[in-house]
PDB file of C-alpha atoms and ligand atoms in Angstrom:
ATOM      1  CA  MET B  24     -19.910   6.868  -4.043  1.00 38.00           C
ATOM      2  CA  THR B  25     -21.752   3.573  -3.132  1.00 41.00           C
ATOM      3  CA  ASP B  26     -21.164   1.245  -5.844  1.00 43.00           C
ATOM      4  CA  TYR B  27     -20.600  -1.972  -4.235  1.00 42.00           C
ATOM      5  CA  ALA B  28     -22.011  -4.195  -7.081  1.00 45.00           C
ATOM      6  CA  GLY B  29     -21.658  -7.659  -6.787  1.00 53.00           C
ATOM      7  CA  THR B  30     -20.327 -10.315  -4.324  1.00 82.00           C
ATOM      8  CA  LEU B  31     -16.691 -10.020  -2.990  1.00 96.00           C
ATOM      9  CA  ARG B  32     -14.928 -12.322  -5.234  1.00 98.00           C
ATOM     10  CA  LEU B  33     -12.467 -15.111  -4.304  1.00 98.00           C
ATOM     11  CA  GLY B  34      -9.212 -15.035  -6.115  1.00 98.00           C
ATOM     12  CA  VAL B  35      -7.314 -18.443  -5.241  1.00 98.00           C
ATOM     13  CA  ASN B  36      -3.637 -18.548  -5.541  1.00 98.00           C
ATOM     14  CA  ILE B  37      -2.360 -21.630  -6.994  1.00 98.00           C
ATOM     15  CA  ASP B  38       1.972 -20.660  -6.249  1.00 98.00           C
ATOM     16  CA  HIS B  39       2.119 -23.580  -3.985  1.00 97.00           C
ATOM     17  CA  VAL B  40       1.141 -25.774  -5.454  1.00 98.00           C
ATOM     18  CA  ALA B  41       3.981 -25.627  -7.662  1.00 98.00           C
ATOM     19  CA  THR B  42       6.359 -24.982  -4.768  1.00 97.00           C
ATOM     20  CA  LEU B  43       5.350 -28.829  -4.164  1.00 97.00           C
ATOM     21  CA  ARG B  44       6.039 -29.651  -7.771  1.00 97.00           C
ATOM     22  CA  ASN B  45       9.506 -27.859  -7.981  1.00 97.00           C
ATOM     23  CA  ALA B  46      10.158 -29.489  -4.901  1.00 96.00           C
ATOM     24  CA  ARG B  47      10.579 -33.123  -6.833  1.00 95.00           C
ATOM     25  CA  GLY B  48      11.702 -30.961 -10.066  1.00 91.00           C
ATOM     26  CA  GLY B  49       9.070 -33.251 -12.288  1.00 94.00           C
ATOM     27  CA  ASP B  50       5.456 -32.141 -13.214  1.00 96.00           C
ATOM     28  CA  ILE B  51       3.035 -32.927 -10.071  1.00 97.00           C
ATOM     29  CA  PRO B  52       1.070 -32.078  -8.896  1.00 98.00           C
ATOM     30  CA  ASP B  53       0.098 -29.827 -11.605  1.00 98.00           C
ATOM     31  CA  PRO B  54      -0.573 -26.175 -10.721  1.00 98.00           C
ATOM     32  CA  LEU B  55      -3.394 -26.638 -14.049  1.00 98.00           C
ATOM     33  CA  ARG B  56      -5.035 -29.151 -12.038  1.00 98.00           C
ATOM     34  CA  ALA B  57      -5.267 -27.726  -8.637  1.00 98.00           C
ATOM     35  CA  ALA B  58      -6.748 -24.027 -10.673  1.00 98.00           C
ATOM     36  CA  GLU B  59      -9.311 -26.299 -12.788  1.00 97.00           C
ATOM     37  CA  LEU B  60     -10.463 -27.602  -9.763  1.00 97.00           C
ATOM     38  CA  ALA B  61     -11.003 -24.238  -8.028  1.00 97.00           C
ATOM     39  CA  GLN B  62     -12.363 -23.543 -10.519  1.00 96.00           C
ATOM     40  CA  LYS B  63     -14.930 -25.884 -10.210  1.00 95.00           C
ATOM     41  CA  ALA B  64     -14.821 -25.160  -6.198  1.00 95.00           C
ATOM     42  CA  GLY B  65     -16.465 -21.719  -6.718  1.00 93.00           C
ATOM     43  CA  ALA B  66     -13.392 -19.626  -7.351  1.00 97.00           C
ATOM     44  CA  ASP B  67     -13.948 -16.423  -9.210  1.00 97.00           C
ATOM     45  CA  GLY B  68     -10.452 -16.373 -10.442  1.00 98.00           C
ATOM     46  CA  ILE B  69      -7.144 -17.480 -10.337  1.00 98.00           C
ATOM     47  CA  THR B  70      -3.709 -15.837  -9.237  1.00 98.00           C
ATOM     48  CA  ALA B  71      -0.247 -17.159  -9.946  1.00 98.00           C
ATOM     49  CA  HIS B  72       3.001 -15.131  -9.475  1.00 97.00           C
ATOM     50  CA  LEU B  73       5.627 -15.545 -11.687  1.00 97.00           C
ATOM     51  CA  ARG B  74       8.850 -14.683  -9.429  1.00 96.00           C
ATOM     52  CA  GLU B  75      12.154 -13.598 -11.509  1.00 94.00           C
ATOM     53  CA  ASP B  76      13.474 -16.543  -9.778  1.00 93.00           C
ATOM     54  CA  ARG B  77      10.866 -18.988 -11.214  1.00 95.00           C
ATOM     55  CA  ARG B  78      10.445 -20.725  -7.871  1.00 93.00           C
ATOM     56  CA  HIS B  79       7.233 -21.558  -7.996  1.00 96.00           C
ATOM     57  CA  ILE B  80       5.347 -20.795 -11.050  1.00 97.00           C
ATOM     58  CA  ARG B  81       6.964 -21.150 -14.288  1.00 97.00           C
ATOM     59  CA  ASP B  82       6.391 -19.293 -17.645  1.00 97.00           C
ATOM     60  CA  ALA B  83       5.089 -22.491 -19.007  1.00 97.00           C
ATOM     61  CA  ASP B  84       2.406 -22.389 -16.542  1.00 98.00           C
ATOM     62  CA  ILE B  85       1.343 -18.996 -17.211  1.00 98.00           C
ATOM     63  CA  GLU B  86       1.018 -20.012 -20.839  1.00 98.00           C
ATOM     64  CA  ARG B  87      -1.188 -23.404 -19.703  1.00 98.00           C
ATOM     65  CA  LEU B  88      -3.293 -21.227 -17.270  1.00 98.00           C
ATOM     66  CA  MET B  89      -4.103 -18.905 -19.941  1.00 97.00           C
ATOM     67  CA  ASP B  90      -5.285 -21.135 -22.360  1.00 97.00           C
ATOM     68  CA  ALA B  91      -6.981 -23.497 -20.249  1.00 96.00           C
ATOM     69  CA  LEU B  92      -9.004 -21.247 -18.032  1.00 96.00           C
ATOM     70  CA  SER B  93     -12.439 -19.928 -18.230  1.00 95.00           C
ATOM     71  CA  ILE B  94     -12.258 -17.638 -15.212  1.00 97.00           C
ATOM     72  CA  PRO B  95      -9.757 -14.210 -15.115  1.00 97.00           C
ATOM     73  CA  LEU B  96      -6.185 -14.972 -14.223  1.00 98.00           C
ATOM     74  CA  ASN B  97      -4.967 -12.498 -11.611  1.00 98.00           C
ATOM     75  CA  PHE B  98      -0.699 -12.113 -13.036  1.00 98.00           C
ATOM     76  CA  GLU B  99       1.326 -10.768 -10.093  1.00 98.00           C
ATOM     77  CA  MET B 100       4.534  -9.556 -11.165  1.00 97.00           C
ATOM     78  CA  ALA B 101       7.519  -7.593 -10.172  1.00 96.00           C
ATOM     79  CA  ALA B 102       7.744  -4.090 -12.144  1.00 96.00           C
ATOM     80  CA  THR B 103      10.626  -5.100 -14.130  1.00 96.00           C
ATOM     81  CA  ALA B 104      11.660  -4.652 -18.001  1.00 97.00           C
ATOM     82  CA  GLU B 105      11.003  -9.043 -18.231  1.00 97.00           C
ATOM     83  CA  MET B 106       7.766  -9.375 -16.787  1.00 98.00           C
ATOM     84  CA  GLN B 107       6.108  -6.719 -18.711  1.00 98.00           C
ATOM     85  CA  ALA B 108       6.946  -7.808 -21.751  1.00 98.00           C
ATOM     86  CA  ILE B 109       5.624 -11.656 -20.612  1.00 98.00           C
ATOM     87  CA  ALA B 110       2.128  -9.681 -19.602  1.00 98.00           C
ATOM     88  CA  LEU B 111       2.217  -8.245 -22.685  1.00 98.00           C
ATOM     89  CA  ARG B 112       2.432 -11.319 -24.709  1.00 97.00           C
ATOM     90  CA  HIS B 113      -0.146 -13.202 -22.692  1.00 97.00           C
ATOM     91  CA  LYS B 114      -2.572 -10.253 -21.611  1.00 97.00           C
ATOM     92  CA  PRO B 115      -3.846 -11.302 -18.782  1.00 98.00           C
ATOM     93  CA  HIS B 116      -7.447 -10.318 -17.328  1.00 97.00           C
ATOM     94  CA  ALA B 117      -5.503  -8.518 -14.355  1.00 98.00           C
ATOM     95  CA  VAL B 118      -1.642  -7.781 -13.237  1.00 98.00           C
ATOM     96  CA  CYS B 119      -0.759  -7.534 -10.063  1.00 98.00           C
ATOM     97  CA  ILE B 120       2.411  -5.423  -9.609  1.00 97.00           C
ATOM     98  CA  VAL B 121       4.194  -6.457  -6.514  1.00 96.00           C
ATOM     99  CA  PRO B 122       7.552  -5.842  -4.844  1.00 93.00           C
ATOM    100  CA  GLU B 123      10.578  -8.632  -5.131  1.00 87.00           C
ATOM    101  CA  LYS B 124      13.174  -9.139  -3.056  1.00 77.00           C
ATOM    102  CA  ARG B 125      15.209 -12.786  -4.057  1.00 66.00           C
ATOM    103  CA  GLU B 126      15.722 -13.335  -0.217  1.00 68.00           C
ATOM    104  CA  GLU B 127      12.421 -12.915   0.991  1.00 71.00           C
ATOM    105  CA  ARG B 128      10.481 -15.974   1.601  1.00 71.00           C
ATOM    106  CA  THR B 129       7.085 -14.057   0.422  1.00 71.00           C
ATOM    107  CA  THR B 130       6.105 -10.748  -0.716  1.00 69.00           C
ATOM    108  CA  GLU B 131       6.777  -9.120   2.567  1.00 72.00           C
ATOM    109  CA  GLY B 132       5.392  -5.948   2.119  1.00 78.00           C
ATOM    110  CA  GLY B 133       3.462  -3.662  -0.197  1.00 88.00           C
ATOM    111  CA  LEU B 134       4.933  -1.617  -3.040  1.00 93.00           C
ATOM    112  CA  GLU B 135       6.763   1.362  -2.667  1.00 94.00           C
ATOM    113  CA  VAL B 136       4.603   3.801  -4.882  1.00 94.00           C
ATOM    114  CA  ALA B 137       5.425   6.702  -3.689  1.00 89.00           C
ATOM    115  CA  ARG B 138       9.017   7.005  -3.707  1.00 91.00           C
ATOM    116  CA  GLU B 139       8.640   5.705  -7.785  1.00 93.00           C
ATOM    117  CA  GLU B 140       5.855   7.400  -9.043  1.00 95.00           C
ATOM    118  CA  ASN B 141       6.779   8.332 -12.366  1.00 95.00           C
ATOM    119  CA  LYS B 142       8.676   5.255 -12.865  1.00 95.00           C
ATOM    120  CA  LEU B 143       5.792   3.198 -12.174  1.00 97.00           C
ATOM    121  CA  ALA B 144       3.279   5.254 -13.972  1.00 97.00           C
ATOM    122  CA  GLY B 145       5.461   4.455 -17.262  1.00 97.00           C
ATOM    123  CA  PHE B 146       5.499   1.189 -16.479  1.00 97.00           C
ATOM    124  CA  ILE B 147       1.981   0.400 -15.947  1.00 98.00           C
ATOM    125  CA  ALA B 148       0.818   2.556 -19.161  1.00 97.00           C
ATOM    126  CA  PRO B 149       1.626  -0.211 -21.840  1.00 98.00           C
ATOM    127  CA  LEU B 150      -0.353  -2.916 -19.475  1.00 98.00           C
ATOM    128  CA  ARG B 151      -3.530  -0.581 -19.590  1.00 97.00           C
ATOM    129  CA  GLU B 152      -3.400   0.118 -22.979  1.00 97.00           C
ATOM    130  CA  ALA B 153      -3.476  -3.740 -23.698  1.00 97.00           C
ATOM    131  CA  GLY B 154      -6.438  -4.012 -21.435  1.00 97.00           C
ATOM    132  CA  CYS B 155      -5.279  -5.991 -18.899  1.00 97.00           C
ATOM    133  CA  ARG B 156      -6.688  -4.349 -15.442  1.00 97.00           C
ATOM    134  CA  VAL B 157      -3.413  -3.153 -13.640  1.00 98.00           C
ATOM    135  CA  SER B 158      -3.628  -3.316  -9.546  1.00 98.00           C
ATOM    136  CA  ILE B 159      -1.118  -2.542  -7.348  1.00 97.00           C
ATOM    137  CA  PHE B 160       0.019  -4.285  -4.118  1.00 97.00           C
ATOM    138  CA  ILE B 161       0.257  -1.802  -1.423  1.00 97.00           C
ATOM    139  CA  ALA B 162      -0.118  -1.428   2.468  1.00 96.00           C
ATOM    140  CA  ALA B 163      -2.574   0.374   4.159  1.00 97.00           C
ATOM    141  CA  ASP B 164      -1.200   3.715   3.765  1.00 96.00           C
ATOM    142  CA  LYS B 165      -2.631   6.634   2.187  1.00 97.00           C
ATOM    143  CA  ARG B 166       0.448   8.063   0.744  1.00 96.00           C
ATOM    144  CA  GLN B 167       0.832   5.061  -1.472  1.00 97.00           C
ATOM    145  CA  ILE B 168      -3.194   4.542  -1.944  1.00 97.00           C
ATOM    146  CA  ASP B 169      -2.607   8.786  -3.194  1.00 97.00           C
ATOM    147  CA  ALA B 170       0.350   7.592  -5.325  1.00 97.00           C
ATOM    148  CA  ALA B 171      -1.205   4.488  -7.108  1.00 97.00           C
ATOM    149  CA  HIS B 172      -4.262   6.912  -7.935  1.00 97.00           C
ATOM    150  CA  ARG B 173      -2.293   9.041  -9.351  1.00 97.00           C
ATOM    151  CA  ILE B 174       0.038   6.958 -11.842  1.00 97.00           C
ATOM    152  CA  GLY B 175      -3.889   5.744 -13.174  1.00 95.00           C
ATOM    153  CA  ALA B 176      -3.886   2.098 -11.403  1.00 97.00           C
ATOM    154  CA  GLU B 177      -7.122   1.074 -11.492  1.00 97.00           C
ATOM    155  CA  VAL B 178      -7.265  -1.539  -8.535  1.00 98.00           C
ATOM    156  CA  ILE B 179      -5.124  -1.313  -5.414  1.00 98.00           C
ATOM    157  CA  GLU B 180      -4.752  -4.780  -3.237  1.00 98.00           C
ATOM    158  CA  LEU B 181      -4.200  -4.473   0.548  1.00 98.00           C
ATOM    159  CA  HIS B 182      -1.432  -6.509   1.934  1.00 97.00           C
ATOM    160  CA  THR B 183      -3.209  -8.079   5.088  1.00 98.00           C
ATOM    161  CA  GLY B 184      -0.235  -9.727   5.910  1.00 97.00           C
ATOM    162  CA  ALA B 185       0.953  -7.497   8.837  1.00 97.00           C
ATOM    163  CA  TYR B 186      -2.834  -7.682  10.190  1.00 98.00           C
ATOM    164  CA  CYS B 187      -2.510 -12.101  10.293  1.00 98.00           C
ATOM    165  CA  ASP B 188       0.706 -11.775  11.228  1.00 97.00           C
ATOM    166  CA  ALA B 189      -0.574 -10.110  14.556  1.00 98.00           C
ATOM    167  CA  HIS B 190      -3.292 -12.129  14.897  1.00 98.00           C
ATOM    168  CA  ALA B 191      -1.142 -15.398  14.849  1.00 98.00           C
ATOM    169  CA  GLU B 192       1.291 -13.877  17.435  1.00 98.00           C
ATOM    170  CA  GLY B 193      -1.670 -13.003  19.698  1.00 98.00           C
ATOM    171  CA  ARG B 194      -0.513  -9.594  19.427  1.00 98.00           C
ATOM    172  CA  MET B 195      -4.261  -8.150  19.625  1.00 97.00           C
ATOM    173  CA  GLU B 196      -3.890  -4.744  19.874  1.00 98.00           C
ATOM    174  CA  ASP B 197      -1.671  -4.733  16.955  1.00 98.00           C
ATOM    175  CA  ARG B 198      -4.020  -7.100  14.810  1.00 98.00           C
ATOM    176  CA  ASP B 199      -6.697  -4.443  15.956  1.00 98.00           C
ATOM    177  CA  ARG B 200      -5.242  -1.524  14.928  1.00 98.00           C
ATOM    178  CA  GLU B 201      -4.053  -3.343  11.403  1.00 98.00           C
ATOM    179  CA  LEU B 202      -7.667  -4.101  10.581  1.00 98.00           C
ATOM    180  CA  ASN B 203      -8.937  -0.267  11.378  1.00 98.00           C
ATOM    181  CA  ALA B 204      -6.080   0.877   9.220  1.00 98.00           C
ATOM    182  CA  LEU B 205      -7.190  -1.645   6.733  1.00 98.00           C
ATOM    183  CA  ARG B 206     -11.162  -0.661   7.268  1.00 98.00           C
ATOM    184  CA  GLU B 207     -10.191   3.029   6.744  1.00 98.00           C
ATOM    185  CA  MET B 208      -7.870   2.456   3.871  1.00 98.00           C
ATOM    186  CA  SER B 209     -10.558   0.936   1.737  1.00 98.00           C
ATOM    187  CA  ALA B 210     -13.325   3.185   1.867  1.00 98.00           C
ATOM    188  CA  TYR B 211     -10.698   5.962   1.151  1.00 98.00           C
ATOM    189  CA  ALA B 212      -9.578   4.178  -1.804  1.00 98.00           C
ATOM    190  CA  HIS B 213     -12.895   3.516  -2.691  1.00 98.00           C
ATOM    191  CA  SER B 214     -13.911   7.331  -2.209  1.00 98.00           C
ATOM    192  CA  LEU B 215     -10.625   7.940  -4.948  1.00 98.00           C
ATOM    193  CA  GLY B 216     -12.402   5.453  -7.677  1.00 98.00           C
ATOM    194  CA  LEU B 217     -10.111   2.815  -7.227  1.00 98.00           C
ATOM    195  CA  GLU B 218     -11.613  -1.102  -6.869  1.00 98.00           C
ATOM    196  CA  VAL B 219     -10.068  -2.417  -3.752  1.00 98.00           C
ATOM    197  CA  HIS B 220      -9.067  -6.122  -3.363  1.00 98.00           C
ATOM    198  CA  ALA B 221      -7.045  -7.671  -0.369  1.00 98.00           C
ATOM    199  CA  GLY B 222      -4.781 -10.467   0.351  1.00 98.00           C
ATOM    200  CA  HIS B 223      -1.740 -12.277   2.311  1.00 97.00           C
ATOM    201  CA  GLY B 224      -1.630 -14.804   4.741  1.00 98.00           C
ATOM    202  CA  LEU B 225      -5.814 -14.956   5.307  1.00 98.00           C
ATOM    203  CA  THR B 226      -6.685 -17.939   7.042  1.00 98.00           C
ATOM    204  CA  TYR B 227     -10.258 -19.209   8.305  1.00 98.00           C
ATOM    205  CA  ASP B 228      -9.541 -17.106  11.468  1.00 98.00           C
ATOM    206  CA  THR B 229      -8.729 -13.911  10.039  1.00 98.00           C
ATOM    207  CA  VAL B 230     -10.871 -13.484   6.656  1.00 98.00           C
ATOM    208  CA  LYS B 231     -13.868 -12.283   8.216  1.00 98.00           C
ATOM    209  CA  PRO B 232     -13.413  -9.147   9.118  1.00 98.00           C
ATOM    210  CA  VAL B 233     -11.536  -7.970   6.228  1.00 98.00           C
ATOM    211  CA  ALA B 234     -14.422  -9.899   3.916  1.00 98.00           C
ATOM    212  CA  ALA B 235     -16.968  -7.994   5.697  1.00 97.00           C
ATOM    213  CA  PHE B 236     -15.299  -4.297   4.628  1.00 97.00           C
ATOM    214  CA  PRO B 237     -18.388  -3.545   2.146  1.00 96.00           C
ATOM    215  CA  GLU B 238     -15.668  -1.585  -0.260  1.00 97.00           C
ATOM    216  CA  VAL B 239     -13.421  -4.872  -0.752  1.00 98.00           C
ATOM    217  CA  MET B 240     -14.416  -6.574  -4.145  1.00 98.00           C
ATOM    218  CA  GLU B 241     -11.666  -9.601  -3.878  1.00 98.00           C
ATOM    219  CA  LEU B 242      -9.185 -11.624  -1.625  1.00 98.00           C
ATOM    220  CA  ASN B 243      -6.685 -13.400  -2.813  1.00 98.00           C
ATOM    221  CA  ILE B 244      -5.576 -16.061  -1.030  1.00 98.00           C
ATOM    222  CA  GLY B 245      -3.496 -18.775  -1.735  1.00 98.00           C
ATOM    223  CA  HIS B 246      -0.918 -20.560   0.932  1.00 98.00           C
ATOM    224  CA  PHE B 247      -3.637 -21.625   3.502  1.00 98.00           C
ATOM    225  CA  LEU B 248      -5.880 -22.773   1.077  1.00 98.00           C
ATOM    226  CA  ILE B 249      -3.239 -25.009  -0.166  1.00 98.00           C
ATOM    227  CA  GLY B 250      -2.050 -26.692   3.146  1.00 98.00           C
ATOM    228  CA  GLU B 251      -5.453 -26.990   4.183  1.00 98.00           C
ATOM    229  CA  ALA B 252      -6.356 -28.634   0.851  1.00 98.00           C
ATOM    230  CA  VAL B 253      -3.475 -31.448   2.643  1.00 97.00           C
ATOM    231  CA  PHE B 254      -6.375 -32.524   4.931  1.00 98.00           C
ATOM    232  CA  ARG B 255      -9.703 -31.556   3.627  1.00 97.00           C
ATOM    233  CA  GLY B 256      -9.291 -31.820  -0.112  1.00 98.00           C
ATOM    234  CA  LEU B 257      -8.917 -28.297  -2.677  1.00 98.00           C
ATOM    235  CA  ASP B 258     -12.685 -28.187  -3.167  1.00 97.00           C
ATOM    236  CA  ALA B 259     -13.881 -28.281   0.483  1.00 98.00           C
ATOM    237  CA  ALA B 260     -11.143 -26.142   1.543  1.00 98.00           C
ATOM    238  CA  ILE B 261     -12.148 -23.084  -0.612  1.00 98.00           C
ATOM    239  CA  ALA B 262     -15.586 -23.985  -0.166  1.00 97.00           C
ATOM    240  CA  GLU B 263     -15.318 -23.598   3.470  1.00 98.00           C
ATOM    241  CA  MET B 264     -13.785 -19.959   2.852  1.00 98.00           C
ATOM    242  CA  ARG B 265     -15.938 -19.234   0.120  1.00 97.00           C
ATOM    243  CA  ARG B 266     -18.764 -20.112   2.867  1.00 97.00           C
ATOM    244  CA  LEU B 267     -16.715 -17.596   5.578  1.00 97.00           C
ATOM    245  CA  MET B 268     -16.777 -14.978   3.100  1.00 97.00           C
ATOM    246  CA  ASP B 269     -20.267 -14.803   2.489  1.00 95.00           C
ATOM    247  CA  GLU B 270     -21.198 -15.056   6.137  1.00 96.00           C
ATOM    248  CA  ALA B 271     -19.292 -12.011   7.074  1.00 96.00           C
ATOM    249  CA  ARG B 272     -20.667 -10.165   3.833  1.00 93.00           C
ATOM    250  CA  ALA B 273     -24.035 -10.930   4.996  1.00 89.00           C
TER     251      ALA B 273
HETATM  252  N1  PXP U  30      -2.367 -10.874  -2.994  1.00 82.18           N
HETATM  253  C1  PXP U  30      -1.070 -10.604  -3.370  1.00 82.18           C
HETATM  254  C2  PXP U  30      -0.697  -9.792  -4.123  1.00 82.18           C
HETATM  255  C3  PXP U  30       0.333 -11.773  -3.312  1.00 82.18           C
HETATM  256  O1  PXP U  30       1.533 -11.630  -3.226  1.00 82.18           O
HETATM  257  C4  PXP U  30       0.409 -12.792  -2.612  1.00 82.18           C
HETATM  258  C5  PXP U  30       1.273 -13.890  -2.047  1.00 82.18           C
HETATM  259  O2  PXP U  30       1.601 -14.460  -2.983  1.00 82.18           O
HETATM  260  C6  PXP U  30      -1.335 -13.295  -2.542  1.00 82.18           C
HETATM  261  C7  PXP U  30      -2.429 -12.374  -2.276  1.00 82.18           C
HETATM  262  C8  PXP U  30      -1.808 -14.800  -1.270  1.00 82.18           C
HETATM  263  O3  PXP U  30      -1.026 -14.781   0.062  1.00 82.18           O
HETATM  264  P1  PXP U  30      -0.930 -16.318   0.736  1.00 82.18           P
HETATM  265  O4  PXP U  30      -0.863 -17.141  -0.328  1.00 82.18           O
HETATM  266  O5  PXP U  30      -0.250 -15.248   1.792  1.00 82.18           O
HETATM  267  O6  PXP U  30      -2.641 -16.144   1.068  1.00 82.18           O
END
């Protein structure tokens, strides 16, 4: 199976525009405005994570994004009944199931699919029936990929955080090991018929080796792009990421 149709897509995660807004409690900066700008700047999709504690994206943001965007929304959420009901109400293009702990600063690891297979199979079935593409955010681990495949997910998103952390901390052996695992597991997941996405912590310095994996169809990138936007503007920050992705792919 070598159907690598289409170019590598870039999903821009706008959570941290909401983080900045919520720091002052008002309405600015508006994550929808960022999403519209990202759309103009060449994003193929917008990603937003409605966390249980609503620390960044709020319910009303999801509603406004669904109304206003003409590119797909990738709705990240924990596997809870509340989030399932919200997803079923909005029916976004894609739903990405992520693990969530209140005390964490960000999504620290992948979902433990293998241990909760039955529960997750039942959880994603109505989402799939509603027409959402269901993605599962997991570590580059064969056990988790097999489990994601068995529960009927169409997509997996591989957690690139460990690779990016190792790079940032100068642990080059660890970085190379993590990158190898991502490479091998992308190919393995693809061989099962899963669509492969990747994301978390990616920057201009770390994006190219991941973008070069032919099986990876989408990268979801947020924190770095929103930070970089402070210095060069969101459209230029996205354009540069897009350029690096295309360069890696070529
Ligand atoms: N993909 C998933 C599933 C995530 O949970 C996140 C973070 O919310 C990202 C991608 C983007 O990570 P970052 O903001 O570090 O680029």
